């Protein structure tokens, strides 16, 4: 979660209410610097102890007993041939083994066996190497080395396989390990692999040629001289109404890349289930984002490399683990439970400081104190900004730009993002203030201050402080860190960017992969933050790891502003809901969609399509109060909104039950429930309601699981009709639906229709996600496969 856990929020809220009114007023008007000074005195011992108790609920330490539990659970899943689940559990076991423990080698070896069965031969070899390097027992080594030979044979690396076979023979000859039934079975396996190697050497498999059609089109890109990562088709501008913003400096076509930016900082969102009280249940075998993605680069994990100090952080490689440790994790590692308790925003704030380095942080904090030179000072902001456009200095007068007028994805740009200090509620600022002071006090008490401040030499560690302090008081340097952290926590409410990923739903072995966008991490993208919001944006944003790419989703004429949707979209909610959600950004949206709805008396399309209908005659229900009336004058039916809402919630529960049955591979029961839900929904929901489309989508998924491709396609086409009504024919939502339809038609050998669907899906997804996206690559593979089918099959279809 972005903010601290509810119990800490509740505690700080009660503390705020108990403060003297004069002190509350003083805190409300305090600058960031003064707020930190006050916060050091206001964080009492009882709050620190309460926070410590909350941290005990989050398990991030190395627990050998947990390692044993997860390894045994992994063995059970392996015995049931559930290899993917086994991999996850062996990874959890490895993360709990202390550094240097011989047991961790067994975790890696067991995981390599599961990876072999899944066909991940390269990753299997990496785990075998890890098992060997961590002291895997000699008596068990031959079995693992034979697995290594099998992997190498499957990969066509014959010389490496021959060398590995020789190694096995040498070890067995020296150690006398091949006695007893197990040894005899290994000798038999050894002989079989020798034969297999000789066969492959006599008849080598032809090398596979990469298909040029599947490489995707290359994108034309010319970088902007003034804005790092931006296209030369954009220009940075400023005015007092819109602040900093980007304009099209030339005509832009749909699908054109406008911005490519690596996050300055990102922090993985662990998921709500990770923060549940670990004392209430046994070791949790569930899977969260923390188990699925690298904590540094956000790549999807197959076989994670655990952190040396905690059980929480996991990485895709030893290189990622080492870089993370050097850049920030050596400081964060022992604070894991505290940072998870205080929320992602607090974690991002600390990591931003660690990545920037104390010298740069200190320089900018001191600069912000230098009187009238702070552009965030309300008195100076108008003077500084209003002069910038007319000063003949180009972008040099725009905050965040360097002396050469360049706006870079740097800490300076992050620092200049607006914190809106005066607009946040005083209580929220109080919560953030106590949270960052608590982190800084922990840094001081645990001796991590030196690492944070880059005091690497004894001379630096012992240098005199700028002022005396008591043992409980923060050092001047940590007060500077706390002030910068507070600034960043406040900035994040308006400038945090969610990094999303298309995550698979349901079983992974299905012929049709159903995915939905999921928030993976929270990040600072200083250049992306230049884009203002619109409820009808002209761009799409996609992510690959920690990199964001912005593309034009429609034609943008020269001089038009480049807009990004912050979440509330005209296709998903009414103007009142959008305005309410956008209030957190401290502006009132005046995009054409909002103005059009506010100025007209016509009910917006979203609310009409997602409305209730009359249980008696199916005409739309109307009314803004608790009692809804049928719009058909001949029908006098009236129903309470609450009763219809209750039916809607019951319907959602039944749909969830059906999906759970599908995950348990009880498709027939899932179909019965979904068909009944459809019948019930038709009695009180509009035929164009999004939930009606979702049920068609779920039915398509169930029929696809059963291999009934025609039925699956029929239901998915109905879903597509409803999605198109809501989101438009060229929306990314339609692109994702067409991708699923292409999979169904492909599996059902409906060749002509599959090819036309693939083409339409490609056209839409390439605009929103680019020609190199995973979905585009898969569509091109399907197209190539279909075009190579024998003519007899093509004629039959």
Short mmCIF file of N, CA and C in Angstrom, two decimals, residues 654-770:
data_model
loop_
_atom_site.label_atom_id
_atom_site.label_comp_id
_atom_site.label_asym_id
_atom_site.label_seq_id
_atom_site.Cartn_x
_atom_site.Cartn_y
_atom_site.Cartn_z
N UNK A 654 -20.94 -14.68 -6.98
CA UNK A 654 -21.15 -15.92 -7.74
C UNK A 654 -20.14 -16.05 -8.88
N UNK A 655 -19.84 -14.95 -9.53
CA UNK A 655 -18.85 -14.97 -10.62
C UNK A 655 -17.48 -15.35 -10.07
N UNK A 656 -17.14 -14.79 -8.91
CA UNK A 656 -15.86 -15.14 -8.27
C UNK A 656 -15.82 -16.63 -7.94
N UNK A 657 -16.93 -17.17 -7.48
CA UNK A 657 -17.00 -18.60 -7.16
C UNK A 657 -16.76 -19.44 -8.42
N UNK A 658 -17.34 -19.00 -9.54
CA UNK A 658 -17.16 -19.72 -10.81
C UNK A 658 -15.70 -19.70 -11.24
N UNK A 659 -15.03 -18.57 -11.08
CA UNK A 659 -13.62 -18.47 -11.46
C UNK A 659 -12.73 -19.32 -10.57
N UNK A 660 -13.09 -19.42 -9.29
CA UNK A 660 -12.35 -20.29 -8.38
C UNK A 660 -12.49 -21.75 -8.82
N UNK A 661 -13.68 -22.13 -9.25
CA UNK A 661 -13.90 -23.49 -9.75
C UNK A 661 -13.07 -23.74 -11.01
N UNK A 662 -12.98 -22.73 -11.86
CA UNK A 662 -12.18 -22.88 -13.08
C UNK A 662 -10.72 -23.09 -12.73
N UNK A 663 -10.22 -22.33 -11.74
CA UNK A 663 -8.83 -22.51 -11.32
C UNK A 663 -8.59 -23.90 -10.74
N UNK A 664 -9.65 -24.49 -10.14
CA UNK A 664 -9.54 -25.85 -9.60
C UNK A 664 -9.84 -26.90 -10.66
N UNK A 665 -9.93 -26.46 -11.92
CA UNK A 665 -10.16 -27.34 -13.08
C UNK A 665 -11.51 -28.04 -13.02
N UNK A 666 -12.51 -27.35 -12.46
CA UNK A 666 -13.88 -27.88 -12.47
C UNK A 666 -14.71 -27.00 -13.41
N UNK A 667 -14.37 -27.11 -14.70
CA UNK A 667 -14.95 -26.22 -15.71
C UNK A 667 -16.45 -26.41 -15.87
N UNK A 668 -16.93 -27.64 -15.80
CA UNK A 668 -18.36 -27.88 -16.00
C UNK A 668 -19.21 -27.16 -14.95
N UNK A 669 -18.76 -27.19 -13.69
CA UNK A 669 -19.49 -26.49 -12.64
C UNK A 669 -19.39 -24.97 -12.82
N UNK A 670 -18.24 -24.52 -13.29
CA UNK A 670 -18.07 -23.09 -13.53
C UNK A 670 -19.04 -22.60 -14.61
N UNK A 671 -19.22 -23.38 -15.66
CA UNK A 671 -20.15 -22.99 -16.74
C UNK A 671 -21.56 -22.85 -16.20
N UNK A 672 -22.01 -23.80 -15.39
CA UNK A 672 -23.38 -23.77 -14.85
C UNK A 672 -23.61 -22.48 -14.05
N UNK A 673 -22.65 -22.14 -13.21
CA UNK A 673 -22.80 -20.93 -12.38
C UNK A 673 -22.81 -19.68 -13.26
N UNK A 674 -21.90 -19.61 -14.24
CA UNK A 674 -21.82 -18.42 -15.11
C UNK A 674 -23.08 -18.24 -15.95
N UNK A 675 -23.63 -19.33 -16.45
CA UNK A 675 -24.87 -19.24 -17.26
C UNK A 675 -26.03 -18.77 -16.39
N UNK A 676 -26.07 -19.25 -15.15
CA UNK A 676 -27.13 -18.79 -14.23
C UNK A 676 -26.94 -17.30 -13.91
N UNK A 677 -25.67 -16.89 -13.71
CA UNK A 677 -25.37 -15.47 -13.45
C UNK A 677 -25.83 -14.61 -14.63
N UNK A 678 -25.60 -15.09 -15.84
CA UNK A 678 -26.04 -14.36 -17.04
C UNK A 678 -27.54 -14.16 -17.03
N UNK A 679 -28.26 -15.21 -16.70
CA UNK A 679 -29.72 -15.14 -16.69
C UNK A 679 -30.21 -14.17 -15.61
N UNK A 680 -29.60 -14.22 -14.43
CA UNK A 680 -30.00 -13.32 -13.35
C UNK A 680 -29.66 -11.87 -13.69
N UNK A 681 -28.48 -11.65 -14.27
CA UNK A 681 -28.04 -10.29 -14.59
C UNK A 681 -28.94 -9.65 -15.63
N UNK A 682 -29.44 -10.46 -16.58
CA UNK A 682 -30.30 -9.92 -17.63
C UNK A 682 -31.61 -9.35 -17.11
N UNK A 683 -31.96 -9.68 -15.86
CA UNK A 683 -33.23 -9.21 -15.29
C UNK A 683 -33.11 -7.81 -14.67
N UNK A 684 -31.87 -7.36 -14.40
CA UNK A 684 -31.79 -6.04 -13.75
C UNK A 684 -30.60 -5.19 -14.21
N UNK A 685 -29.77 -5.70 -15.15
CA UNK A 685 -28.65 -4.93 -15.68
C UNK A 685 -28.86 -4.60 -17.15
N UNK A 686 -28.37 -3.45 -17.55
CA UNK A 686 -28.41 -3.07 -18.97
C UNK A 686 -27.65 -4.11 -19.79
N UNK A 687 -28.15 -4.45 -21.02
CA UNK A 687 -27.43 -5.42 -21.87
C UNK A 687 -26.02 -4.96 -22.21
N UNK A 688 -25.76 -3.64 -22.11
CA UNK A 688 -24.44 -3.11 -22.45
C UNK A 688 -23.56 -2.93 -21.21
N UNK A 689 -24.03 -3.38 -20.06
CA UNK A 689 -23.26 -3.24 -18.83
C UNK A 689 -21.95 -3.99 -18.96
N UNK A 690 -20.86 -3.41 -18.43
CA UNK A 690 -19.55 -4.04 -18.54
C UNK A 690 -19.51 -5.42 -17.90
N UNK A 691 -20.30 -5.62 -16.83
CA UNK A 691 -20.31 -6.93 -16.19
C UNK A 691 -20.88 -8.00 -17.12
N UNK A 692 -21.82 -7.61 -17.99
CA UNK A 692 -22.35 -8.55 -18.98
C UNK A 692 -21.22 -8.99 -19.93
N UNK A 693 -20.38 -8.03 -20.30
CA UNK A 693 -19.23 -8.36 -21.15
C UNK A 693 -18.23 -9.25 -20.43
N UNK A 694 -18.00 -8.97 -19.14
CA UNK A 694 -17.06 -9.78 -18.37
C UNK A 694 -17.53 -11.22 -18.26
N UNK A 695 -18.84 -11.43 -18.10
CA UNK A 695 -19.35 -12.80 -18.02
C UNK A 695 -19.16 -13.54 -19.34
N UNK A 696 -19.37 -12.84 -20.47
CA UNK A 696 -19.11 -13.45 -21.78
C UNK A 696 -17.63 -13.82 -21.90
N UNK A 697 -16.78 -12.96 -21.40
CA UNK A 697 -15.34 -13.21 -21.43
C UNK A 697 -14.98 -14.44 -20.60
N UNK A 698 -15.58 -14.54 -19.40
CA UNK A 698 -15.30 -15.70 -18.54
C UNK A 698 -15.82 -16.99 -19.17
N UNK A 699 -16.98 -16.94 -19.80
CA UNK A 699 -17.51 -18.13 -20.47
C UNK A 699 -16.59 -18.56 -21.61
N UNK A 700 -16.07 -17.58 -22.33
CA UNK A 700 -15.12 -17.90 -23.41
C UNK A 700 -13.89 -18.61 -22.84
N UNK A 701 -13.43 -18.13 -21.70
CA UNK A 701 -12.25 -18.74 -21.07
C UNK A 701 -12.53 -20.19 -20.66
N UNK A 702 -13.73 -20.44 -20.10
CA UNK A 702 -14.07 -21.79 -19.66
C UNK A 702 -14.17 -22.73 -20.86
N UNK A 703 -14.87 -22.29 -21.93
CA UNK A 703 -15.02 -23.14 -23.10
C UNK A 703 -13.66 -23.40 -23.78
N UNK A 704 -12.78 -22.41 -23.73
CA UNK A 704 -11.44 -22.60 -24.29
C UNK A 704 -10.67 -23.66 -23.48
N UNK A 705 -10.87 -23.66 -22.16
CA UNK A 705 -10.23 -24.66 -21.31
C UNK A 705 -10.68 -26.07 -21.70
N UNK A 706 -11.94 -26.19 -22.12
CA UNK A 706 -12.48 -27.48 -22.52
C UNK A 706 -12.17 -27.83 -23.98
N UNK A 707 -11.54 -26.90 -24.69
CA UNK A 707 -11.22 -27.14 -26.10
C UNK A 707 -12.39 -26.92 -27.03
N UNK A 708 -13.44 -26.26 -26.56
CA UNK A 708 -14.61 -25.96 -27.39
C UNK A 708 -14.42 -24.57 -28.00
N UNK A 709 -13.63 -24.53 -29.06
CA UNK A 709 -13.15 -23.27 -29.60
C UNK A 709 -14.25 -22.41 -30.22
N UNK A 710 -15.21 -23.06 -30.91
CA UNK A 710 -16.29 -22.28 -31.55
C UNK A 710 -17.16 -21.59 -30.50
N UNK A 711 -17.48 -22.33 -29.44
CA UNK A 711 -18.28 -21.75 -28.35
C UNK A 711 -17.50 -20.61 -27.68
N UNK A 712 -16.23 -20.84 -27.47
CA UNK A 712 -15.39 -19.82 -26.84
C UNK A 712 -15.36 -18.56 -27.70
N UNK A 713 -15.19 -18.72 -29.01
CA UNK A 713 -15.14 -17.56 -29.91
C UNK A 713 -16.46 -16.82 -29.92
N UNK A 714 -17.57 -17.56 -29.88
CA UNK A 714 -18.90 -16.93 -29.91
C UNK A 714 -19.09 -16.02 -28.70
N UNK A 715 -18.73 -16.50 -27.53
CA UNK A 715 -18.89 -15.70 -26.31
C UNK A 715 -17.92 -14.52 -26.29
N UNK A 716 -16.69 -14.73 -26.75
CA UNK A 716 -15.71 -13.64 -26.71
C UNK A 716 -16.10 -12.53 -27.68
N UNK A 717 -16.70 -12.86 -28.80
CA UNK A 717 -17.15 -11.83 -29.75
C UNK A 717 -18.24 -10.96 -29.12
N UNK A 718 -19.10 -11.56 -28.31
CA UNK A 718 -20.12 -10.77 -27.60
C UNK A 718 -19.46 -9.83 -26.60
N UNK A 719 -18.42 -10.34 -25.92
CA UNK A 719 -17.69 -9.50 -24.97
C UNK A 719 -17.04 -8.33 -25.70
N UNK A 720 -16.47 -8.59 -26.87
CA UNK A 720 -15.79 -7.55 -27.64
C UNK A 720 -16.77 -6.46 -28.06
N UNK A 721 -17.99 -6.84 -28.40
CA UNK A 721 -19.00 -5.83 -28.78
C UNK A 721 -19.24 -4.86 -27.63
N UNK A 722 -19.35 -5.38 -26.41
CA UNK A 722 -19.62 -4.53 -25.25
C UNK A 722 -18.40 -3.67 -24.92
N UNK A 723 -17.20 -4.28 -24.98
CA UNK A 723 -15.97 -3.52 -24.69
C UNK A 723 -15.81 -2.39 -25.69
N UNK A 724 -16.14 -2.66 -26.96
CA UNK A 724 -16.00 -1.63 -27.99
C UNK A 724 -16.97 -0.47 -27.76
N UNK A 725 -18.19 -0.78 -27.27
CA UNK A 725 -19.15 0.28 -26.96
C UNK A 725 -18.59 1.22 -25.89
N UNK A 726 -17.88 0.65 -24.92
CA UNK A 726 -17.38 1.45 -23.79
C UNK A 726 -16.08 2.16 -24.11
N UNK A 727 -15.16 1.48 -24.77
CA UNK A 727 -13.80 2.00 -24.92
C UNK A 727 -13.44 2.44 -26.33
N UNK A 728 -14.25 2.09 -27.32
CA UNK A 728 -13.94 2.51 -28.68
C UNK A 728 -13.23 1.43 -29.48
N UNK A 729 -13.32 1.48 -30.81
CA UNK A 729 -12.80 0.41 -31.66
C UNK A 729 -11.28 0.35 -31.76
N UNK A 730 -10.58 1.41 -31.37
CA UNK A 730 -9.12 1.39 -31.48
C UNK A 730 -8.44 1.49 -30.11
N UNK A 731 -9.18 1.20 -29.04
CA UNK A 731 -8.64 1.30 -27.68
C UNK A 731 -7.74 0.11 -27.37
N UNK A 732 -6.89 0.28 -26.37
CA UNK A 732 -6.02 -0.81 -25.96
C UNK A 732 -6.83 -1.97 -25.38
N UNK A 733 -7.99 -1.65 -24.77
CA UNK A 733 -8.85 -2.71 -24.23
C UNK A 733 -9.32 -3.63 -25.34
N UNK A 734 -9.70 -3.04 -26.49
CA UNK A 734 -10.11 -3.85 -27.64
C UNK A 734 -8.92 -4.66 -28.17
N UNK A 735 -7.74 -4.06 -28.15
CA UNK A 735 -6.54 -4.78 -28.59
C UNK A 735 -6.31 -6.04 -27.78
N UNK A 736 -6.46 -5.94 -26.44
CA UNK A 736 -6.27 -7.11 -25.58
C UNK A 736 -7.34 -8.17 -25.85
N UNK A 737 -8.58 -7.75 -26.06
CA UNK A 737 -9.65 -8.70 -26.34
C UNK A 737 -9.43 -9.40 -27.68
N UNK A 738 -9.00 -8.66 -28.68
CA UNK A 738 -8.73 -9.26 -29.99
C UNK A 738 -7.55 -10.23 -29.92
N UNK A 739 -6.60 -9.93 -29.05
CA UNK A 739 -5.47 -10.85 -28.86
C UNK A 739 -5.99 -12.20 -28.35
N UNK A 740 -6.92 -12.17 -27.38
CA UNK A 740 -7.49 -13.43 -26.86
C UNK A 740 -8.29 -14.14 -27.94
N UNK A 741 -9.06 -13.38 -28.73
CA UNK A 741 -9.84 -14.00 -29.81
C UNK A 741 -8.91 -14.65 -30.83
N UNK A 742 -7.79 -14.00 -31.14
CA UNK A 742 -6.83 -14.58 -32.08
C UNK A 742 -6.31 -15.92 -31.56
N UNK A 743 -6.04 -16.00 -30.25
CA UNK A 743 -5.57 -17.26 -29.65
C UNK A 743 -6.62 -18.36 -29.82
N UNK A 744 -7.88 -18.01 -29.57
CA UNK A 744 -8.96 -19.00 -29.67
C UNK A 744 -9.12 -19.47 -31.11
N UNK A 745 -9.16 -18.53 -32.05
CA UNK A 745 -9.32 -18.90 -33.46
C UNK A 745 -8.12 -19.69 -33.96
N UNK A 746 -6.93 -19.35 -33.49
CA UNK A 746 -5.71 -20.07 -33.86
C UNK A 746 -5.80 -21.53 -33.40
N UNK A 747 -6.19 -21.72 -32.13
CA UNK A 747 -6.29 -23.09 -31.60
C UNK A 747 -7.42 -23.88 -32.24
N UNK A 748 -8.44 -23.16 -32.71
CA UNK A 748 -9.56 -23.83 -33.37
C UNK A 748 -9.37 -24.00 -34.87
N UNK A 749 -8.19 -23.62 -35.41
CA UNK A 749 -7.88 -23.74 -36.85
C UNK A 749 -8.87 -23.00 -37.74
N UNK A 750 -9.42 -21.90 -37.20
CA UNK A 750 -10.29 -21.05 -38.04
C UNK A 750 -9.36 -20.07 -38.75
N UNK A 751 -8.64 -20.56 -39.76
CA UNK A 751 -7.48 -19.85 -40.31
C UNK A 751 -7.81 -18.47 -40.89
N UNK A 752 -8.75 -18.36 -41.84
CA UNK A 752 -8.98 -17.02 -42.42
C UNK A 752 -9.40 -15.99 -41.37
N UNK A 753 -10.31 -16.39 -40.47
CA UNK A 753 -10.78 -15.46 -39.44
C UNK A 753 -9.65 -15.14 -38.45
N UNK A 754 -8.84 -16.15 -38.14
CA UNK A 754 -7.71 -15.93 -37.23
C UNK A 754 -6.73 -14.92 -37.82
N UNK A 755 -6.43 -15.06 -39.10
CA UNK A 755 -5.49 -14.14 -39.75
C UNK A 755 -6.01 -12.71 -39.77
N UNK A 756 -7.31 -12.54 -40.05
CA UNK A 756 -7.87 -11.17 -40.07
C UNK A 756 -7.91 -10.58 -38.67
N UNK A 757 -8.19 -11.42 -37.66
CA UNK A 757 -8.20 -10.95 -36.27
C UNK A 757 -6.79 -10.59 -35.82
N UNK A 758 -5.82 -11.39 -36.19
CA UNK A 758 -4.42 -11.10 -35.85
C UNK A 758 -4.01 -9.76 -36.44
N UNK A 759 -4.39 -9.52 -37.69
CA UNK A 759 -4.02 -8.26 -38.34
C UNK A 759 -4.62 -7.06 -37.60
N UNK A 760 -5.91 -7.17 -37.24
CA UNK A 760 -6.55 -6.05 -36.53
C UNK A 760 -5.93 -5.85 -35.15
N UNK A 761 -5.66 -6.94 -34.44
CA UNK A 761 -5.05 -6.84 -33.11
C UNK A 761 -3.66 -6.21 -33.21
N UNK A 762 -2.89 -6.61 -34.23
CA UNK A 762 -1.55 -6.03 -34.44
C UNK A 762 -1.63 -4.53 -34.65
N UNK A 763 -2.57 -4.11 -35.49
CA UNK A 763 -2.69 -2.68 -35.80
C UNK A 763 -2.96 -1.86 -34.55
N UNK A 764 -3.83 -2.38 -33.68
CA UNK A 764 -4.21 -1.64 -32.47
C UNK A 764 -3.10 -1.69 -31.42
N UNK A 765 -2.57 -2.89 -31.16
CA UNK A 765 -1.58 -3.04 -30.09
C UNK A 765 -0.25 -2.39 -30.44
N UNK A 766 0.10 -2.34 -31.72
CA UNK A 766 1.35 -1.68 -32.10
C UNK A 766 1.29 -0.18 -31.84
N UNK A 767 0.09 0.40 -31.92
CA UNK A 767 -0.07 1.83 -31.61
C UNK A 767 0.14 2.07 -30.12
N UNK A 768 -0.43 1.22 -29.29
CA UNK A 768 -0.40 1.44 -27.84
C UNK A 768 0.86 0.87 -27.18
N UNK A 769 1.36 -0.26 -27.68
CA UNK A 769 2.46 -0.96 -26.99
C UNK A 769 3.75 -1.02 -27.81
N UNK A 770 3.70 -0.69 -29.09
CA UNK A 770 4.89 -0.71 -29.91
C UNK A 770 5.08 -2.05 -30.61
#
